[in-house]
Amino acid sequence: MRINDNYLNLQAGYLFPEIARRTSEFAEANPDANIIRLGIGDVTEPLPAACIDAMQQAVTEMGKRETFRGYGPEQGYDFLREKIAEHEFQARGCDIHANEIFISDGSKCDTGNILDIFAPGRANTIAVLDPVYPVYVDTNVMAGNAGPADGSGHYEGLVYMAATAENNFSPQIPDGKVDVIYLCYPNNPTGAVATREDLSRWVAYAREHDALILFDAAYEAFICDPSIPHSIYEIDGARDVAIEFRSFSKKAGFTGTRCAYNIVPRSVMGTTSNGTRISLHDIWYRRHTTKFNEVGYIVQRGAEAVYSPDGQDQTDELVHFYMANAKIVRQALQSLGIMVYGGVNAPYVWLKTPNNLTSFDFFDQLLNEAHVVGTPGSGFGAAGEGDFRISGFNSRKNVHEAMRRVTENLKI
Ligand code: PLP
């Protein structure tokens, strides 16, 4: 058999293996060092009690013949889709209906799987932010929407839109036509958010150029500023040009439980090779029901409980917990005179490396002097060189200890 040659264009998974290599080398040479990892974007705190209770009840139901459930609807149970539509969208004035929501097992899969319904090869021009969540880029390479990478790590055929401190993390709208635009707000890795005006410019561009926005709002729950939109559908006209991705992973600690959803409004259209306009909802529905068999009933009941009064209080508490960590990180770094961004409406703090160090040189310094692991910004794209990400996802004790070591031991 022949393999998909596009996979050969992927650069070796460089970032996380390299971090792991450097960390284990340091740990071997310094067996007594208590290394604190503020590098990964995984949650640490237990699930909200309301979700646990709901899942336990669902387990009991599954153990009785009268209440047992087998296969459910592929696009998710109505009880969950209706709660999401009401609480996440209609409550914010967004014209989104339960039957436009697809429950899935993760935004990582969703953002990759959506490419199944786009024309293969280089039929579409794809634009991504730089730095960027690597899944968007790698899945496009796998799908053949991009060619080999150049020396800076940029893949041929993709349009990279720099979002850096220089442009206040608000990238320039492309001059020419692109077909698909990935936006992620609040942003991983920079922690930046998009204002209503920023998003309105993107929606206007997409409407004018018949482009599709893929809006990843995995971190929307962390927005604290009431003027910042949580959903692209808060912008007039977005219903016609945007697909949104949401996840319970960070909002409710579901990284290991797995539940997410995407919204494909019935009004978003694409064009067939012969120029016919067709609803993306209909072909995504076909794809989803053919290749996916629902998230388990027990997990969907757990996700539903996020919208109970107790669940809402408990998820708010979780979010505040991580945001308080991010604040501790910001303050510690600022006290050293380091320029920090993010960490205010997002759990990630993005910093400019001191003394113009490369991202990996600062990684080594932080590891050697404070025994703390972070993520080099260059791993998220060429425009992230000289920057660094520190995550607020950890226990309070670890964050305090890490920042104590940073402020006391880092020689800058
Ligand atoms: N989107 C972004 C921007 C992320 O940072 C992550 C996880 O870190 C995901 C999606 C993946 O979310 P999920 O756990 O739902 O697959």
Short mmCIF file of C-alpha atoms in Angstrom, two decimals, residues 105 150 181 218 237 325 406:
data_model
loop_
_atom_site.label_atom_id
_atom_site.label_comp_id
_atom_site.label_asym_id
_atom_site.label_seq_id
_atom_site.Cartn_x
_atom_site.Cartn_y
_atom_site.Cartn_z
CA ASP A 105 -14.51 14.27 22.32
CA ASP A 150 11.47 26.28 5.15
CA ILE A 181 -8.67 31.72 8.64
CA ALA A 218 -11.27 26.69 24.01
CA GLY A 237 -22.93 38.47 10.34
CA ASN A 325 -2.11 31.52 39.53
CA VAL A 406 12.29 32.72 39.93
#
